[in-house]
């Protein structure tokens, strides 16, 4: 058995140095790199270019908040129960970043990545993929939105920022081909939503598909902190619980 | 009963605008502000100055990683069990950011904040606070470290970056007075650790005490993403479990 | 360093036997013991008496459900987001079992246990403890309730079941002395609530103070399963979110 | 919009009565029903028969513990970080009860349920289902085990207890047909594991497929309490972390 290893950082008991992927944290990272650069660096193992940083910042920001979402409501309810432990409130809210809300960029990114990795015709690959998902009664991840129609302005803005920052554009093109195949298969137009946009844009900067959903996780975590803080001084949980207590109990 | 309100962002079904604390997210924030600026803005309700941003970036970075911590190990174990749900792995790891590991800046920040808010002599206030904690057999939050002695280089570096970026310095001064009172009460020197440093530095930029611990939460979340990603290709959980299975079962 | 050990059960790779605290799980426990007996046995390391089992069953049942609590609402919101992962919904709801809701029996049990362990007069000890908590602006755990007055019928019923099942009664007596001291200190009557009752009753059957709160955790977990299941067919989350979306956004 | 309703229990502010699915909790449930009966009752809305109770007890017990599992290790690591909050330790450990460990009975139960609900030949349905899963490179849930071969004694014991308690036996028969089809498709024998056994046995007593995984959740939660308690007095986390700190850091 080979000894287990890590390339992320020095193990704890190392006093003389404090390294992250070969860089001295105190001297080379703190005071020199932003959080966004460091997050990209620790995950990907390479420093992002200034263009990539601007795109990554936009990707992290776009899902920070969307009002009183189910995530925010959960974090606020937990804050009300354990007000001294913000890590518990934030963790609880993050558990909702799944396949339904704000977590679908991973599925879409995987399709784009698989398409790029194969040798055949790209459109045919995507057409077949859409057919396969529909046969399994599954949604195509990254498409559809309850009220952003015909476009999700967040996806549009992400593409704009990506193009302003010199992306090659092949994944953005690909996700649009995917959208065309979705529309063709459905016989009507489906909105490419923000997670479809994120899948393409994060692929452009080589943020790995396997952890793509983490952009929602980190972004949304920041927004949940704001909700927890607001709940402490301008609470909504009391009203929500008044509403919940009004749910009528029916006898069997 | 007054209608519940929020000042954070527009509620979901609002199609025509997408606002965060009065700013248009797509036009005024995305592509213009960094994640760090936006996180500060959504929590505090005001834009940080460029000096404050550099300090806040350093504060978010300092706790991103410290090798294979208990937090990282938990996230890796959960990743191994539910590999498609990175939000669950990250949330589980964040549950360890409590009073023991990486979460004590809130307690220290509260002492500093209470000290500033009172009218009496600051040193006397801190001396009394230290005495009170010791009488209750409690640690003074922000002090003590198993192997960083006599100084925690992370705290030192935080103060350096704060000073390079024009802080007023009153909270940094105060936490040092607190450290002197700790040493006096203990009859020996205790290291002011990174959370003591963070408490002072985050107070300098007015990041609210009530949610101060969220800097560890967001920072560490980023590092946990790297550990989850590494676990997928260069795992350590197998070795950890081999070790755990070696724990001997004793009959009653 | 001594080799780490456990007395709970055989480590995983042991094929020939499957033991829990010295008993064969398949032959001596399954089909012979109830879940309640097994839970007590695995935690305490001894089999409960039939009297103790009846009391422990009542203690586990009393906190299973209380309508649409904040816990239930959180589990339902998470169910709506990740419907295939009931463990995530239940875990999220359990995070609310803290010092505020349904988790205070541990604090009350600790006071009772400390009182029993000391040599002095019991009433004087409790009087001093109440004074100490009030000086720190803290509630006495186990006392006070928003609408069960002057008695919490759940506590009353717990004592009744305990007495019907031959407890010695010294902790039940003690918690009533504590209640008298609370009333004296407050100058008015405070309800001894269900967690005060649980603290006494669980102490009577020697369920350890250190993990006393786990009775709420296991009990409530069962109730949350019912809420998750009901949410799948008769949902309330849609209505709750309609209410939440009605929270008004105020400009800065 | 119809008013939201629940059939589980009375809403919180109801002082005069405390009902669960039509029964008075204090008078009809506490002191009369066991935890296992009450859990079945609150989820299914009907009281189980004595035979069903014995089977349900066995189903809850079988997954309580399996030594130092990844779940137990996570709960112990979290206990070490937040020792006063057992609900957090237990919740973290439960997050691992997913598709990989201890959570697969839901998938297997769904196959059995779908098979029963259709009109065609049962064996042909199962043969086709196995083929479909294999075509998608997926495991058949409930089959395969690293070291229980050729049988998982836990599944065998579950069937025995079910038969001793008068089940009709149609789901147990069906899961064995499924096993035959698995073996045929694989060209070798795969162990029907404990989750396959649970899927059949829980179906026999009509515990709903949609929340079947909750039996692992509740059962394992009880075992995790024992691990958290043992960690407080006979810890293993120190040794585990010593091992983890020995993970070698490699430069890029």
PDB file of C-alpha atoms in Angstrom, chain C residues 1-15 17-21 25-27 29-36 38-39 42-44 54 57-62 64-70 76 83-88 90-92 94-99 147-149 153-154 157-158 161 207-208 210-214 217-219 221-223 225-230 232-236 239 242, chain D residues 1-15 17-21 25-27 29-36 38-39 42-44 54 57-62 64-70 76 83-88 90-92 94-99 147-149 153-154 157-158 161 207-208 210-214 217-219 221-223 225-230 232-236 239 242:
ATOM      1  CA  UNK C   1       0.469   5.285  22.650  1.00  0.00           C
ATOM      2  CA  UNK C   2      -2.136   2.660  23.486  1.00  0.00           C
ATOM      3  CA  UNK C   3      -4.052   1.084  20.651  1.00  0.00           C
ATOM      4  CA  UNK C   4      -7.487   2.681  20.174  1.00  0.00           C
ATOM      5  CA  UNK C   5     -10.398   0.511  21.262  1.00  0.00           C
ATOM      6  CA  UNK C   6     -14.181   0.394  21.250  1.00  0.00           C
ATOM      7  CA  UNK C   7     -16.652  -1.533  23.375  1.00  0.00           C
ATOM      8  CA  UNK C   8     -19.649  -0.867  21.129  1.00  0.00           C
ATOM      9  CA  UNK C   9     -19.388  -3.403  18.331  1.00  0.00           C
ATOM     10  CA  UNK C  10     -17.170  -5.478  16.116  1.00  0.00           C
ATOM     11  CA  UNK C  11     -15.254  -3.614  13.480  1.00  0.00           C
ATOM     12  CA  UNK C  12     -16.554  -4.013   9.964  1.00  0.00           C
ATOM     13  CA  UNK C  13     -14.264  -6.640   8.392  1.00  0.00           C
ATOM     14  CA  UNK C  14     -15.179  -9.246  10.969  1.00  0.00           C
ATOM     15  CA  UNK C  15     -17.186 -11.808   9.072  1.00  0.00           C
ATOM     16  CA  UNK C  17     -19.281 -12.736  14.253  1.00  0.00           C
ATOM     17  CA  UNK C  18     -21.385  -9.607  14.542  1.00  0.00           C
ATOM     18  CA  UNK C  19     -21.341  -8.483  18.146  1.00  0.00           C
ATOM     19  CA  UNK C  20     -22.784  -5.540  20.040  1.00  0.00           C
ATOM     20  CA  UNK C  21     -21.464  -5.080  23.575  1.00  0.00           C
ATOM     21  CA  UNK C  25     -26.696  -9.135  17.095  1.00  0.00           C
ATOM     22  CA  UNK C  26     -28.406 -11.678  14.858  1.00  0.00           C
ATOM     23  CA  UNK C  27     -29.133 -14.275  17.523  1.00  0.00           C
ATOM     24  CA  UNK C  29     -30.754  -9.007  19.806  1.00  0.00           C
ATOM     25  CA  UNK C  30     -32.738  -9.194  16.543  1.00  0.00           C
ATOM     26  CA  UNK C  31     -36.086 -10.875  17.099  1.00  0.00           C
ATOM     27  CA  UNK C  32     -35.616 -10.684  20.864  1.00  0.00           C
ATOM     28  CA  UNK C  33     -35.129  -7.054  21.832  1.00  0.00           C
ATOM     29  CA  UNK C  34     -37.107  -3.978  20.783  1.00  0.00           C
ATOM     30  CA  UNK C  35     -35.518  -0.920  19.215  1.00  0.00           C
ATOM     31  CA  UNK C  36     -35.986   0.961  22.487  1.00  0.00           C
ATOM     32  CA  UNK C  38     -31.412  -1.926  21.923  1.00  0.00           C
ATOM     33  CA  UNK C  39     -30.930   1.839  21.880  1.00  0.00           C
ATOM     34  CA  UNK C  42     -25.928   0.161  22.962  1.00  0.00           C
ATOM     35  CA  UNK C  43     -25.603   3.533  24.718  1.00  0.00           C
ATOM     36  CA  UNK C  44     -25.554   2.438  28.374  1.00  0.00           C
ATOM     37  CA  UNK C  54     -41.593   1.582  29.544  1.00  0.00           C
ATOM     38  CA  UNK C  57     -40.334   4.481  25.457  1.00  0.00           C
ATOM     39  CA  UNK C  58     -42.412   7.316  26.918  1.00  0.00           C
ATOM     40  CA  UNK C  59     -39.374   9.604  26.930  1.00  0.00           C
ATOM     41  CA  UNK C  60     -38.664   8.846  23.275  1.00  0.00           C
ATOM     42  CA  UNK C  61     -42.296   9.316  22.260  1.00  0.00           C
ATOM     43  CA  UNK C  62     -43.061  12.582  24.023  1.00  0.00           C
ATOM     44  CA  UNK C  64     -41.755  12.885  18.376  1.00  0.00           C
ATOM     45  CA  UNK C  65     -44.059  15.589  17.144  1.00  0.00           C
ATOM     46  CA  UNK C  66     -45.656  18.893  17.981  1.00  0.00           C
ATOM     47  CA  UNK C  67     -47.319  19.855  14.715  1.00  0.00           C
ATOM     48  CA  UNK C  68     -45.649  22.097  12.148  1.00  0.00           C
ATOM     49  CA  UNK C  69     -42.653  23.033  14.302  1.00  0.00           C
ATOM     50  CA  UNK C  70     -39.644  24.900  12.905  1.00  0.00           C
ATOM     51  CA  UNK C  76     -40.158  19.784   4.545  1.00  0.00           C
ATOM     52  CA  UNK C  83     -36.712  14.635  -2.567  1.00  0.00           C
ATOM     53  CA  UNK C  84     -34.673  11.463  -3.001  1.00  0.00           C
ATOM     54  CA  UNK C  85     -32.501  11.976   0.069  1.00  0.00           C
ATOM     55  CA  UNK C  86     -34.574  11.671   3.218  1.00  0.00           C
ATOM     56  CA  UNK C  87     -31.435  11.442   5.341  1.00  0.00           C
ATOM     57  CA  UNK C  88     -30.610  15.031   4.329  1.00  0.00           C
ATOM     58  CA  UNK C  90     -34.070  14.601   8.579  1.00  0.00           C
ATOM     59  CA  UNK C  91     -30.514  15.718   9.388  1.00  0.00           C
ATOM     60  CA  UNK C  92     -31.395  19.324   8.564  1.00  0.00           C
ATOM     61  CA  UNK C  94     -32.380  17.739  13.670  1.00  0.00           C
ATOM     62  CA  UNK C  95     -29.959  20.672  13.548  1.00  0.00           C
ATOM     63  CA  UNK C  96     -32.667  22.715  15.310  1.00  0.00           C
ATOM     64  CA  UNK C  97     -32.736  20.459  18.397  1.00  0.00           C
ATOM     65  CA  UNK C  98     -30.508  22.839  20.346  1.00  0.00           C
ATOM     66  CA  UNK C  99     -30.546  24.877  23.505  1.00  0.00           C
ATOM     67  CA  UNK C 147     -48.520  28.565  26.677  1.00  0.00           C
ATOM     68  CA  UNK C 148     -48.455  25.523  28.962  1.00  0.00           C
ATOM     69  CA  UNK C 149     -49.350  27.142  32.319  1.00  0.00           C
ATOM     70  CA  UNK C 153     -49.113  18.243  30.882  1.00  0.00           C
ATOM     71  CA  UNK C 154     -46.293  16.359  29.145  1.00  0.00           C
ATOM     72  CA  UNK C 157     -47.585  12.543  32.341  1.00  0.00           C
ATOM     73  CA  UNK C 158     -43.897  11.595  32.296  1.00  0.00           C
ATOM     74  CA  UNK C 161     -45.506   6.921  33.951  1.00  0.00           C
ATOM     75  CA  UNK C 207     -29.566   7.440  30.953  1.00  0.00           C
ATOM     76  CA  UNK C 208     -26.342   9.460  30.841  1.00  0.00           C
ATOM     77  CA  UNK C 210     -23.820  13.644  28.502  1.00  0.00           C
ATOM     78  CA  UNK C 211     -26.067  12.296  25.737  1.00  0.00           C
ATOM     79  CA  UNK C 212     -29.489  12.983  27.259  1.00  0.00           C
ATOM     80  CA  UNK C 213     -30.397  15.310  24.419  1.00  0.00           C
ATOM     81  CA  UNK C 214     -30.218  12.319  22.080  1.00  0.00           C
ATOM     82  CA  UNK C 217     -32.882  13.712  18.563  1.00  0.00           C
ATOM     83  CA  UNK C 218     -34.065  10.129  18.003  1.00  0.00           C
ATOM     84  CA  UNK C 219     -37.664  10.896  18.909  1.00  0.00           C
ATOM     85  CA  UNK C 221     -36.184  12.205  13.856  1.00  0.00           C
ATOM     86  CA  UNK C 222     -39.074   9.731  13.750  1.00  0.00           C
ATOM     87  CA  UNK C 223     -41.608  12.541  13.593  1.00  0.00           C
ATOM     88  CA  UNK C 225     -39.930  11.175   8.703  1.00  0.00           C
ATOM     89  CA  UNK C 226     -43.725  11.503   8.894  1.00  0.00           C
ATOM     90  CA  UNK C 227     -43.520  15.155   7.834  1.00  0.00           C
ATOM     91  CA  UNK C 228     -41.226  14.375   4.912  1.00  0.00           C
ATOM     92  CA  UNK C 229     -43.596  11.631   3.774  1.00  0.00           C
ATOM     93  CA  UNK C 230     -46.672  13.857   4.064  1.00  0.00           C
ATOM     94  CA  UNK C 232     -44.581  14.284  -0.812  1.00  0.00           C
ATOM     95  CA  UNK C 233     -48.335  13.878  -1.198  1.00  0.00           C
ATOM     96  CA  UNK C 234     -49.962  16.756   0.710  1.00  0.00           C
ATOM     97  CA  UNK C 235     -47.373  19.524   0.548  1.00  0.00           C
ATOM     98  CA  UNK C 236     -47.318  22.763   2.514  1.00  0.00           C
ATOM     99  CA  UNK C 239     -47.876  27.822   0.500  1.00  0.00           C
ATOM    100  CA  UNK C 242     -45.827  31.926  -1.452  1.00  0.00           C
TER     101      UNK C 242
ATOM    102  CA  UNK D   1     -55.916  28.129  -3.255  1.00  0.00           C
ATOM    103  CA  UNK D   2     -56.949  25.544  -0.676  1.00  0.00           C
ATOM    104  CA  UNK D   3     -55.796  26.015   2.880  1.00  0.00           C
ATOM    105  CA  UNK D   4     -52.737  23.871   3.720  1.00  0.00           C
ATOM    106  CA  UNK D   5     -53.464  20.934   6.005  1.00  0.00           C
ATOM    107  CA  UNK D   6     -51.696  18.176   7.911  1.00  0.00           C
ATOM    108  CA  UNK D   7     -52.952  14.873   9.254  1.00  0.00           C
ATOM    109  CA  UNK D   8     -49.934  14.245  11.500  1.00  0.00           C
ATOM    110  CA  UNK D   9     -50.580  16.252  14.627  1.00  0.00           C
ATOM    111  CA  UNK D  10     -52.073  19.328  16.185  1.00  0.00           C
ATOM    112  CA  UNK D  11     -50.359  22.596  15.471  1.00  0.00           C
ATOM    113  CA  UNK D  12     -48.276  23.986  18.295  1.00  0.00           C
ATOM    114  CA  UNK D  13     -50.471  26.629  19.945  1.00  0.00           C
ATOM    115  CA  UNK D  14     -53.216  24.153  20.720  1.00  0.00           C
ATOM    116  CA  UNK D  15     -53.267  23.873  24.478  1.00  0.00           C
ATOM    117  CA  UNK D  17     -55.459  18.793  23.174  1.00  0.00           C
ATOM    118  CA  UNK D  18     -52.308  17.144  21.896  1.00  0.00           C
ATOM    119  CA  UNK D  19     -53.250  14.778  19.134  1.00  0.00           C
ATOM    120  CA  UNK D  20     -51.329  12.516  16.776  1.00  0.00           C
ATOM    121  CA  UNK D  21     -53.336  11.090  13.881  1.00  0.00           C
ATOM    122  CA  UNK D  25     -50.657  11.540  22.741  1.00  0.00           C
ATOM    123  CA  UNK D  26     -50.616  11.724  26.532  1.00  0.00           C
ATOM    124  CA  UNK D  27     -53.453   9.298  27.176  1.00  0.00           C
ATOM    125  CA  UNK D  29     -49.910   6.734  23.106  1.00  0.00           C
ATOM    126  CA  UNK D  30     -47.531   7.494  25.997  1.00  0.00           C
ATOM    127  CA  UNK D  31     -47.407   4.616  28.437  1.00  0.00           C
ATOM    128  CA  UNK D  32     -49.315   2.396  25.991  1.00  0.00           C
ATOM    129  CA  UNK D  33     -47.354   2.221  22.752  1.00  0.00           C
ATOM    130  CA  UNK D  34     -43.656   1.587  22.205  1.00  0.00           C
ATOM    131  CA  UNK D  35     -41.413   3.930  20.223  1.00  0.00           C
ATOM    132  CA  UNK D  36     -41.391   1.416  17.363  1.00  0.00           C
ATOM    133  CA  UNK D  38     -45.441   5.050  17.431  1.00  0.00           C
ATOM    134  CA  UNK D  39     -42.886   5.564  14.652  1.00  0.00           C
ATOM    135  CA  UNK D  42     -47.051   8.416  12.796  1.00  0.00           C
ATOM    136  CA  UNK D  43     -45.586   7.583   9.377  1.00  0.00           C
ATOM    137  CA  UNK D  44     -48.166   5.090   8.075  1.00  0.00           C
ATOM    138  CA  UNK D  54     -41.638  -7.473  15.737  1.00  0.00           C
ATOM    139  CA  UNK D  57     -38.156  -3.664  15.418  1.00  0.00           C
ATOM    140  CA  UNK D  58     -35.777  -6.079  13.684  1.00  0.00           C
ATOM    141  CA  UNK D  59     -35.574  -3.787  10.645  1.00  0.00           C
ATOM    142  CA  UNK D  60     -34.710  -0.804  12.848  1.00  0.00           C
ATOM    143  CA  UNK D  61     -32.134  -2.755  14.844  1.00  0.00           C
ATOM    144  CA  UNK D  62     -30.217  -4.402  12.009  1.00  0.00           C
ATOM    145  CA  UNK D  64     -27.906   0.393  14.292  1.00  0.00           C
ATOM    146  CA  UNK D  65     -24.221  -0.370  14.238  1.00  0.00           C
ATOM    147  CA  UNK D  66     -21.437  -2.008  12.305  1.00  0.00           C
ATOM    148  CA  UNK D  67     -18.356  -0.965  14.252  1.00  0.00           C
ATOM    149  CA  UNK D  68     -16.286   2.071  13.313  1.00  0.00           C
ATOM    150  CA  UNK D  69     -18.090   2.818  10.058  1.00  0.00           C
ATOM    151  CA  UNK D  70     -17.501   6.044   8.109  1.00  0.00           C
ATOM    152  CA  UNK D  76     -16.955  11.187  16.429  1.00  0.00           C
ATOM    153  CA  UNK D  83     -18.943  18.388  22.190  1.00  0.00           C
ATOM    154  CA  UNK D  84     -22.039  20.073  23.617  1.00  0.00           C
ATOM    155  CA  UNK D  85     -24.197  19.594  20.525  1.00  0.00           C
ATOM    156  CA  UNK D  86     -24.962  15.917  20.007  1.00  0.00           C
ATOM    157  CA  UNK D  87     -27.657  16.774  17.465  1.00  0.00           C
ATOM    158  CA  UNK D  88     -24.939  18.177  15.183  1.00  0.00           C
ATOM    159  CA  UNK D  90     -25.639  12.735  14.809  1.00  0.00           C
ATOM    160  CA  UNK D  91     -26.927  14.820  11.889  1.00  0.00           C
ATOM    161  CA  UNK D  92     -23.457  14.852  10.305  1.00  0.00           C
ATOM    162  CA  UNK D  94     -26.611  10.605   9.045  1.00  0.00           C
ATOM    163  CA  UNK D  95     -25.587  12.556   5.947  1.00  0.00           C
ATOM    164  CA  UNK D  96     -23.628   9.429   4.891  1.00  0.00           C
ATOM    165  CA  UNK D  97     -26.731   7.217   4.768  1.00  0.00           C
ATOM    166  CA  UNK D  98     -27.006   7.594   1.005  1.00  0.00           C
ATOM    167  CA  UNK D  99     -26.999   5.504  -2.117  1.00  0.00           C
ATOM    168  CA  UNK D 147     -17.113  -9.624   2.339  1.00  0.00           C
ATOM    169  CA  UNK D 148     -20.487 -11.220   3.120  1.00  0.00           C
ATOM    170  CA  UNK D 149     -20.453 -14.109   0.581  1.00  0.00           C
ATOM    171  CA  UNK D 153     -26.419 -13.267   7.300  1.00  0.00           C
ATOM    172  CA  UNK D 154     -28.321 -10.112   8.180  1.00  0.00           C
ATOM    173  CA  UNK D 157     -32.038 -13.364   9.623  1.00  0.00           C
ATOM    174  CA  UNK D 158     -34.485 -10.675   8.516  1.00  0.00           C
ATOM    175  CA  UNK D 161     -37.941 -13.144  11.545  1.00  0.00           C
ATOM    176  CA  UNK D 207     -43.802   0.560   5.184  1.00  0.00           C
ATOM    177  CA  UNK D 208     -43.839   3.059   2.308  1.00  0.00           C
ATOM    178  CA  UNK D 210     -40.855   6.647  -0.457  1.00  0.00           C
ATOM    179  CA  UNK D 211     -39.439   6.839   3.065  1.00  0.00           C
ATOM    180  CA  UNK D 212     -38.017   3.325   3.418  1.00  0.00           C
ATOM    181  CA  UNK D 213     -34.506   4.679   3.839  1.00  0.00           C
ATOM    182  CA  UNK D 214     -35.656   6.297   7.073  1.00  0.00           C
ATOM    183  CA  UNK D 217     -31.668   6.780   9.355  1.00  0.00           C
ATOM    184  CA  UNK D 218     -33.455   6.173  12.671  1.00  0.00           C
ATOM    185  CA  UNK D 219     -31.602   2.948  13.389  1.00  0.00           C
ATOM    186  CA  UNK D 221     -28.914   7.518  14.572  1.00  0.00           C
ATOM    187  CA  UNK D 222     -29.286   5.389  17.710  1.00  0.00           C
ATOM    188  CA  UNK D 223     -25.927   3.732  17.089  1.00  0.00           C
ATOM    189  CA  UNK D 225     -25.371   8.248  19.913  1.00  0.00           C
ATOM    190  CA  UNK D 226     -23.401   5.358  21.400  1.00  0.00           C
ATOM    191  CA  UNK D 227     -20.310   6.336  19.402  1.00  0.00           C
ATOM    192  CA  UNK D 228     -20.574   9.980  20.442  1.00  0.00           C
ATOM    193  CA  UNK D 229     -20.886   8.922  24.083  1.00  0.00           C
ATOM    194  CA  UNK D 230     -17.923   6.540  23.885  1.00  0.00           C
ATOM    195  CA  UNK D 232     -16.256  11.419  25.264  1.00  0.00           C
ATOM    196  CA  UNK D 233     -14.549   8.921  27.564  1.00  0.00           C
ATOM    197  CA  UNK D 234     -12.594   6.523  25.336  1.00  0.00           C
ATOM    198  CA  UNK D 235     -11.728   8.623  22.286  1.00  0.00           C
ATOM    199  CA  UNK D 236     -10.349   7.427  18.965  1.00  0.00           C
ATOM    200  CA  UNK D 239      -5.408   8.555  16.888  1.00  0.00           C
ATOM    201  CA  UNK D 242      -2.449  11.510  14.178  1.00  0.00           C
TER     202      UNK D 242
END
